[in-house]
mmCIF file of C-alpha atoms in Angstrom:
data_model
loop_
_atom_site.group_PDB
_atom_site.id
_atom_site.type_symbol
_atom_site.label_atom_id
_atom_site.label_comp_id
_atom_site.label_asym_id
_atom_site.label_seq_id
_atom_site.Cartn_x
_atom_site.Cartn_y
_atom_site.Cartn_z
ATOM 1 C CA UNK A 1 0.139 0.082 -0.034
ATOM 2 C CA UNK A 2 1.304 3.540 -0.915
ATOM 3 C CA UNK A 3 1.927 5.753 2.245
ATOM 4 C CA UNK A 4 0.952 9.190 2.289
ATOM 5 C CA UNK A 5 3.706 11.377 3.555
ATOM 6 C CA UNK A 6 3.786 15.069 3.977
ATOM 7 C CA UNK A 7 7.299 16.079 3.747
ATOM 8 C CA UNK A 8 8.847 19.400 5.277
ATOM 9 C CA UNK A 9 10.267 21.088 2.280
ATOM 10 C CA UNK A 10 13.598 22.670 3.682
ATOM 11 C CA UNK A 11 14.360 26.304 3.041
ATOM 12 C CA UNK A 12 11.019 26.747 1.081
ATOM 13 C CA UNK A 13 8.400 29.352 2.080
ATOM 14 C CA UNK A 14 5.628 27.528 4.053
ATOM 15 C CA UNK A 15 2.070 28.446 4.640
ATOM 16 C CA UNK A 16 2.757 29.420 8.276
ATOM 17 C CA UNK A 17 1.049 32.655 8.979
ATOM 18 C CA UNK A 18 -2.702 32.839 10.227
ATOM 19 C CA UNK A 19 -3.983 34.408 7.049
ATOM 20 C CA UNK A 20 -1.966 31.382 5.013
ATOM 21 C CA UNK A 21 -3.005 28.784 7.113
ATOM 22 C CA UNK A 22 -5.267 26.120 5.402
ATOM 23 C CA UNK A 23 -6.505 22.532 5.923
ATOM 24 C CA UNK A 24 -6.669 21.955 2.193
ATOM 25 C CA UNK A 25 -3.770 20.411 0.373
ATOM 26 C CA UNK A 26 -4.288 22.464 -2.731
ATOM 27 C CA UNK A 27 -5.446 26.010 -2.120
ATOM 28 C CA UNK A 28 -5.736 28.499 -4.893
ATOM 29 C CA UNK A 29 -6.858 32.023 -3.800
ATOM 30 C CA UNK A 30 -7.977 34.642 -6.242
ATOM 31 C CA UNK A 31 -5.658 33.479 -9.189
ATOM 32 C CA UNK A 32 -5.357 35.355 -12.409
ATOM 33 C CA UNK A 33 -3.346 34.724 -15.192
ATOM 34 C CA UNK A 34 -2.726 37.230 -18.094
ATOM 35 C CA UNK A 35 -0.419 36.338 -21.163
ATOM 36 C CA UNK A 36 1.188 39.402 -23.131
ATOM 37 C CA UNK A 37 1.845 38.558 -26.729
ATOM 38 C CA UNK A 38 2.196 40.376 -30.102
ATOM 39 C CA UNK A 39 -1.654 40.027 -30.484
ATOM 40 C CA UNK A 40 -2.289 41.558 -27.348
ATOM 41 C CA UNK A 41 -3.197 40.645 -23.644
ATOM 42 C CA UNK A 42 -5.089 37.489 -23.087
ATOM 43 C CA UNK A 43 -6.586 36.578 -19.670
ATOM 44 C CA UNK A 44 -6.448 32.681 -19.186
ATOM 45 C CA UNK A 45 -7.774 32.552 -15.735
ATOM 46 C CA UNK A 46 -9.860 34.877 -13.881
ATOM 47 C CA UNK A 47 -10.308 35.104 -9.917
ATOM 48 C CA UNK A 48 -9.910 31.219 -9.485
ATOM 49 C CA UNK A 49 -10.710 30.117 -5.894
ATOM 50 C CA UNK A 50 -9.951 26.355 -5.588
ATOM 51 C CA UNK A 51 -9.509 24.194 -2.315
ATOM 52 C CA UNK A 52 -8.697 20.451 -2.343
ATOM 53 C CA UNK A 53 -8.441 18.259 0.511
ATOM 54 C CA UNK A 54 -6.106 15.383 1.167
ATOM 55 C CA UNK A 55 -7.458 12.101 -0.501
ATOM 56 C CA UNK A 56 -9.823 13.826 -2.886
ATOM 57 C CA UNK A 57 -10.196 12.821 -6.603
ATOM 58 C CA UNK A 58 -11.232 15.742 -8.710
ATOM 59 C CA UNK A 59 -12.002 15.895 -12.442
ATOM 60 C CA UNK A 60 -11.390 19.118 -13.876
ATOM 61 C CA UNK A 61 -13.371 19.618 -17.162
ATOM 62 C CA UNK A 62 -14.287 22.266 -19.590
ATOM 63 C CA UNK A 63 -13.985 22.758 -23.560
ATOM 64 C CA UNK A 64 -10.418 23.255 -25.176
ATOM 65 C CA UNK A 65 -9.077 26.701 -24.288
ATOM 66 C CA UNK A 66 -11.137 27.199 -21.278
ATOM 67 C CA UNK A 67 -8.126 27.275 -19.080
ATOM 68 C CA UNK A 68 -7.872 23.815 -17.709
ATOM 69 C CA UNK A 69 -4.213 23.152 -18.414
ATOM 70 C CA UNK A 70 -3.411 26.726 -17.237
ATOM 71 C CA UNK A 71 -5.094 25.802 -13.753
ATOM 72 C CA UNK A 72 -3.193 22.534 -13.189
ATOM 73 C CA UNK A 73 0.085 24.662 -14.232
ATOM 74 C CA UNK A 74 -0.505 26.895 -11.307
ATOM 75 C CA UNK A 75 -0.900 23.695 -8.991
ATOM 76 C CA UNK A 76 2.407 22.127 -10.305
ATOM 77 C CA UNK A 77 4.502 25.508 -10.577
ATOM 78 C CA UNK A 78 5.018 24.898 -14.334
ATOM 79 C CA UNK A 79 3.449 28.357 -14.592
ATOM 80 C CA UNK A 80 3.146 31.533 -12.116
ATOM 81 C CA UNK A 81 -0.070 33.369 -11.401
ATOM 82 C CA UNK A 82 -0.126 37.081 -12.569
ATOM 83 C CA UNK A 83 -1.945 37.754 -9.057
ATOM 84 C CA UNK A 84 -3.171 35.660 -6.308
ATOM 85 C CA UNK A 85 -1.775 32.780 -4.232
ATOM 86 C CA UNK A 86 -0.959 29.251 -4.712
ATOM 87 C CA UNK A 87 -0.308 27.069 -1.646
ATOM 88 C CA UNK A 88 0.305 23.314 -2.453
ATOM 89 C CA UNK A 89 1.120 20.814 0.236
ATOM 90 C CA UNK A 90 1.877 23.550 2.920
ATOM 91 C CA UNK A 91 4.025 25.546 0.384
ATOM 92 C CA UNK A 92 3.465 28.985 -0.816
ATOM 93 C CA UNK A 93 4.584 28.161 -4.330
ATOM 94 C CA UNK A 94 3.802 31.620 -5.655
ATOM 95 C CA UNK A 95 6.878 32.980 -3.563
ATOM 96 C CA UNK A 96 9.274 30.388 -4.896
ATOM 97 C CA UNK A 97 12.332 30.958 -7.249
ATOM 98 C CA UNK A 98 13.054 28.767 -10.217
ATOM 99 C CA UNK A 99 15.657 26.631 -8.251
ATOM 100 C CA UNK A 100 13.245 26.391 -5.370
ATOM 101 C CA UNK A 101 10.206 25.464 -7.521
ATOM 102 C CA UNK A 102 12.214 22.303 -9.107
ATOM 103 C CA UNK A 103 13.152 20.957 -5.664
ATOM 104 C CA UNK A 104 9.574 21.425 -4.436
ATOM 105 C CA UNK A 105 8.163 19.720 -7.467
ATOM 106 C CA UNK A 106 10.409 16.786 -7.107
ATOM 107 C CA UNK A 107 9.166 16.259 -3.497
ATOM 108 C CA UNK A 108 5.468 17.298 -3.585
ATOM 109 C CA UNK A 109 3.992 16.870 -6.966
ATOM 110 C CA UNK A 110 3.720 13.813 -9.336
ATOM 111 C CA UNK A 111 2.876 14.907 -12.820
ATOM 112 C CA UNK A 112 1.284 12.524 -15.405
ATOM 113 C CA UNK A 113 0.956 13.555 -19.103
ATOM 114 C CA UNK A 114 -1.392 12.233 -21.922
ATOM 115 C CA UNK A 115 1.775 11.326 -24.276
ATOM 116 C CA UNK A 116 3.651 9.606 -21.363
ATOM 117 C CA UNK A 117 7.010 11.481 -21.706
ATOM 118 C CA UNK A 118 9.040 8.282 -20.921
ATOM 119 C CA UNK A 119 12.554 8.539 -22.259
ATOM 120 C CA UNK A 120 12.759 6.031 -25.033
ATOM 121 C CA UNK A 121 16.368 4.800 -24.478
ATOM 122 C CA UNK A 122 15.633 3.988 -20.665
ATOM 123 C CA UNK A 123 13.910 1.004 -19.467
ATOM 124 C CA UNK A 124 10.635 1.131 -17.501
ATOM 125 C CA UNK A 125 12.748 0.816 -14.139
ATOM 126 C CA UNK A 126 15.300 3.162 -15.268
ATOM 127 C CA UNK A 127 12.590 5.912 -16.117
ATOM 128 C CA UNK A 128 11.456 5.524 -12.529
ATOM 129 C CA UNK A 129 14.885 5.668 -10.995
ATOM 130 C CA UNK A 130 15.551 8.922 -13.139
ATOM 131 C CA UNK A 131 12.713 10.782 -11.357
ATOM 132 C CA UNK A 132 14.277 9.808 -8.050
ATOM 133 C CA UNK A 133 17.034 12.301 -8.771
ATOM 134 C CA UNK A 134 14.998 15.100 -7.868
ATOM 135 C CA UNK A 135 14.006 15.372 -4.138
ATOM 136 C CA UNK A 136 14.004 11.802 -3.500
ATOM 137 C CA UNK A 137 14.173 10.782 0.235
ATOM 138 C CA UNK A 138 15.089 7.135 -0.564
ATOM 139 C CA UNK A 139 18.569 6.379 -0.099
ATOM 140 C CA UNK A 140 20.540 5.715 -3.281
ATOM 141 C CA UNK A 141 21.045 2.019 -2.285
ATOM 142 C CA UNK A 142 17.164 1.346 -1.699
ATOM 143 C CA UNK A 143 15.968 2.963 -4.906
ATOM 144 C CA UNK A 144 16.127 0.162 -7.421
ATOM 145 C CA UNK A 145 14.112 -1.977 -5.048
ATOM 146 C CA UNK A 146 11.432 0.883 -4.278
ATOM 147 C CA UNK A 147 11.127 1.046 -7.994
ATOM 148 C CA UNK A 148 10.579 -2.542 -8.466
ATOM 149 C CA UNK A 149 7.886 -2.498 -5.560
ATOM 150 C CA UNK A 150 6.081 0.334 -7.666
ATOM 151 C CA UNK A 151 5.973 -1.960 -10.653
ATOM 152 C CA UNK A 152 4.979 -4.967 -8.775
ATOM 153 C CA UNK A 153 2.043 -2.838 -7.070
ATOM 154 C CA UNK A 154 0.938 -2.280 -10.654
ATOM 155 C CA UNK A 155 1.510 -5.572 -11.819
ATOM 156 C CA UNK A 156 4.165 -4.467 -14.302
ATOM 157 C CA UNK A 157 7.373 -6.094 -12.710
ATOM 158 C CA UNK A 158 7.551 -8.398 -15.919
ATOM 159 C CA UNK A 159 8.180 -5.384 -17.927
ATOM 160 C CA UNK A 160 10.582 -3.806 -15.508
ATOM 161 C CA UNK A 161 13.517 -4.041 -18.175
ATOM 162 C CA UNK A 162 11.454 -3.311 -21.302
ATOM 163 C CA UNK A 163 11.994 -0.044 -23.294
ATOM 164 C CA UNK A 164 8.749 1.986 -23.722
ATOM 165 C CA UNK A 165 8.780 1.183 -27.392
ATOM 166 C CA UNK A 166 8.156 -2.435 -26.496
ATOM 167 C CA UNK A 167 4.960 -1.678 -24.540
ATOM 168 C CA UNK A 168 1.471 -0.624 -25.763
ATOM 169 C CA UNK A 169 -0.051 2.692 -24.540
ATOM 170 C CA UNK A 170 -1.860 1.439 -21.448
ATOM 171 C CA UNK A 171 1.502 -0.172 -20.146
ATOM 172 C CA UNK A 172 3.463 2.950 -20.999
ATOM 173 C CA UNK A 173 0.921 5.147 -19.088
ATOM 174 C CA UNK A 174 1.180 2.919 -16.033
ATOM 175 C CA UNK A 175 4.980 3.078 -16.096
ATOM 176 C CA UNK A 176 4.645 7.106 -16.306
ATOM 177 C CA UNK A 177 2.258 6.689 -13.208
ATOM 178 C CA UNK A 178 4.720 4.711 -11.221
ATOM 179 C CA UNK A 179 7.148 7.246 -12.345
ATOM 180 C CA UNK A 180 4.994 9.916 -10.822
ATOM 181 C CA UNK A 181 4.754 7.984 -7.585
ATOM 182 C CA UNK A 182 8.501 7.437 -7.174
ATOM 183 C CA UNK A 183 9.134 10.156 -4.422
ATOM 184 C CA UNK A 184 5.781 9.292 -2.795
ATOM 185 C CA UNK A 185 4.193 12.944 -3.490
ATOM 186 C CA UNK A 186 1.203 13.773 -1.895
ATOM 187 C CA UNK A 187 -0.483 15.451 -4.826
ATOM 188 C CA UNK A 188 -0.988 13.669 -8.374
ATOM 189 C CA UNK A 189 -1.732 15.903 -11.373
ATOM 190 C CA UNK A 190 -2.927 14.203 -14.503
ATOM 191 C CA UNK A 191 -3.430 16.168 -17.794
ATOM 192 C CA UNK A 192 -5.560 14.178 -20.023
ATOM 193 C CA UNK A 193 -3.953 10.747 -18.847
ATOM 194 C CA UNK A 194 -6.297 8.621 -20.996
ATOM 195 C CA UNK A 195 -6.739 10.808 -23.872
ATOM 196 C CA UNK A 196 -4.239 8.623 -25.848
ATOM 197 C CA UNK A 197 -5.459 5.227 -24.838
ATOM 198 C CA UNK A 198 -7.903 2.833 -26.197
ATOM 199 C CA UNK A 199 -10.992 1.736 -24.001
ATOM 200 C CA UNK A 200 -9.288 -1.175 -22.228
ATOM 201 C CA UNK A 201 -6.360 0.698 -21.508
ATOM 202 C CA UNK A 202 -8.362 3.495 -20.168
ATOM 203 C CA UNK A 203 -10.389 1.233 -17.831
ATOM 204 C CA UNK A 204 -6.963 -0.082 -16.502
ATOM 205 C CA UNK A 205 -5.291 3.406 -16.039
ATOM 206 C CA UNK A 206 -8.485 4.769 -14.411
ATOM 207 C CA UNK A 207 -8.973 1.971 -11.994
ATOM 208 C CA UNK A 208 -5.374 2.655 -10.801
ATOM 209 C CA UNK A 209 -6.302 6.148 -10.266
ATOM 210 C CA UNK A 210 -9.349 5.277 -8.166
ATOM 211 C CA UNK A 211 -7.199 2.655 -6.115
ATOM 212 C CA UNK A 212 -4.527 5.496 -5.473
ATOM 213 C CA UNK A 213 -7.329 7.940 -4.066
ATOM 214 C CA UNK A 214 -8.713 5.167 -1.918
ATOM 215 C CA UNK A 215 -5.281 4.782 -0.380
ATOM 216 C CA UNK A 216 -5.026 8.609 0.404
ATOM 217 C CA UNK A 217 -3.392 10.247 -2.625
ATOM 218 C CA UNK A 218 -4.870 13.385 -3.662
ATOM 219 C CA UNK A 219 -5.705 13.376 -7.621
ATOM 220 C CA UNK A 220 -6.586 16.343 -9.946
ATOM 221 C CA UNK A 221 -7.212 14.925 -13.269
ATOM 222 C CA UNK A 222 -7.983 17.072 -16.316
ATOM 223 C CA UNK A 223 -10.256 15.094 -18.819
ATOM 224 C CA UNK A 224 -12.674 15.468 -21.731
ATOM 225 C CA UNK A 225 -14.181 12.399 -20.801
ATOM 226 C CA UNK A 226 -17.545 12.976 -19.128
ATOM 227 C CA UNK A 227 -18.081 9.258 -18.058
ATOM 228 C CA UNK A 228 -14.720 9.273 -16.427
ATOM 229 C CA UNK A 229 -15.300 12.457 -14.672
ATOM 230 C CA UNK A 230 -18.447 11.047 -13.048
ATOM 231 C CA UNK A 231 -16.435 8.359 -11.609
ATOM 232 C CA UNK A 232 -14.371 10.906 -9.489
ATOM 233 C CA UNK A 233 -15.425 12.313 -6.284
ATOM 234 C CA UNK A 234 -15.924 15.975 -7.514
ATOM 235 C CA UNK A 235 -16.098 17.722 -10.747
ATOM 236 C CA UNK A 236 -14.672 21.148 -11.261
ATOM 237 C CA UNK A 237 -15.831 22.765 -14.541
ATOM 238 C CA UNK A 238 -13.942 25.658 -16.159
ATOM 239 C CA UNK A 239 -15.297 28.081 -18.869
ATOM 240 C CA UNK A 240 -13.437 31.056 -20.259
ATOM 241 C CA UNK A 241 -10.979 31.047 -17.356
ATOM 242 C CA UNK A 242 -13.564 30.899 -14.569
ATOM 243 C CA UNK A 243 -14.931 28.048 -12.274
ATOM 244 C CA UNK A 244 -18.467 27.889 -13.398
ATOM 245 C CA UNK A 245 -19.343 24.691 -11.387
ATOM 246 C CA UNK A 246 -18.055 22.792 -8.505
ATOM 247 C CA UNK A 247 -20.021 19.643 -7.591
ATOM 248 C CA UNK A 248 -19.924 16.140 -6.067
ATOM 249 C CA UNK A 249 -19.641 13.701 -8.796
ATOM 250 C CA UNK A 250 -22.728 11.930 -7.242
ATOM 251 C CA UNK A 251 -24.823 14.876 -8.242
ATOM 252 C CA UNK A 252 -24.198 14.244 -11.729
ATOM 253 C CA UNK A 253 -25.851 10.696 -11.270
ATOM 254 C CA UNK A 254 -28.981 12.218 -10.117
ATOM 255 C CA UNK A 255 -29.892 14.515 -12.916
ATOM 256 C CA UNK A 256 -27.449 17.567 -12.543
ATOM 257 C CA UNK A 257 -25.638 17.938 -15.855
ATOM 258 C CA UNK A 258 -21.956 18.923 -15.884
ATOM 259 C CA UNK A 259 -21.836 22.239 -17.660
ATOM 260 C CA UNK A 260 -19.451 22.948 -20.466
ATOM 261 C CA UNK A 261 -21.354 25.957 -22.291
ATOM 262 C CA UNK A 262 -22.966 27.824 -19.370
ATOM 263 C CA UNK A 263 -21.513 31.281 -18.299
ATOM 264 C CA UNK A 264 -23.719 31.228 -15.437
ATOM 265 C CA UNK A 265 -21.921 30.678 -11.931
ATOM 266 C CA UNK A 266 -23.355 27.693 -10.121
#
């Protein structure tokens, strides 16, 4: 079983003041993101407020260009807000410099991409080991055994020494999930993780997400698949850079439709 660990990140600004303290593992406060380009200014996020508690499985849905990826880029520290505050795993990440962000991300966040992003010249276990170079708490001598344990947990130990090109899509994505879990981060962020998979692989990967959530991992998943979204705990809908709906997934089963087009706040 995966162990949920909340590590104290050394030398990083923590959410320690009374105004910053929150029980939420992810706490976005009045986030705005504006991009400047030759075509002018574009506001990707407008006044986003979002709290996610430990152990929640949250689907983030909306049309292409709605701001979904920009939102999760705030959570992972890949992008910075133009204004507002981002607190993730007890750290005020909007105050971190680039070097601190890299260290923090290696310890606190596991990121899973639609196209796997596995290094093609490394085996499955080597891809997992590589991610342990960034903020890993496991001693060097223990890392290979830990990587193999992750693969065993996912019933992929027989493929430990296969190259990504020797695996089909669902198997590659499971290796990518194992890599994201290598440093035992409290938060997992997945950007369209099943968007490039067939239905059988999608079911396999999504079942793994549900198992991880049941064991205490916090998962934020961007998806276009409404059926998958309804199987999570909570659905957050974004349109034109704003959260227009935030409901329990159970509500979607009793007649409340998930909004994609509405511009009315729920």
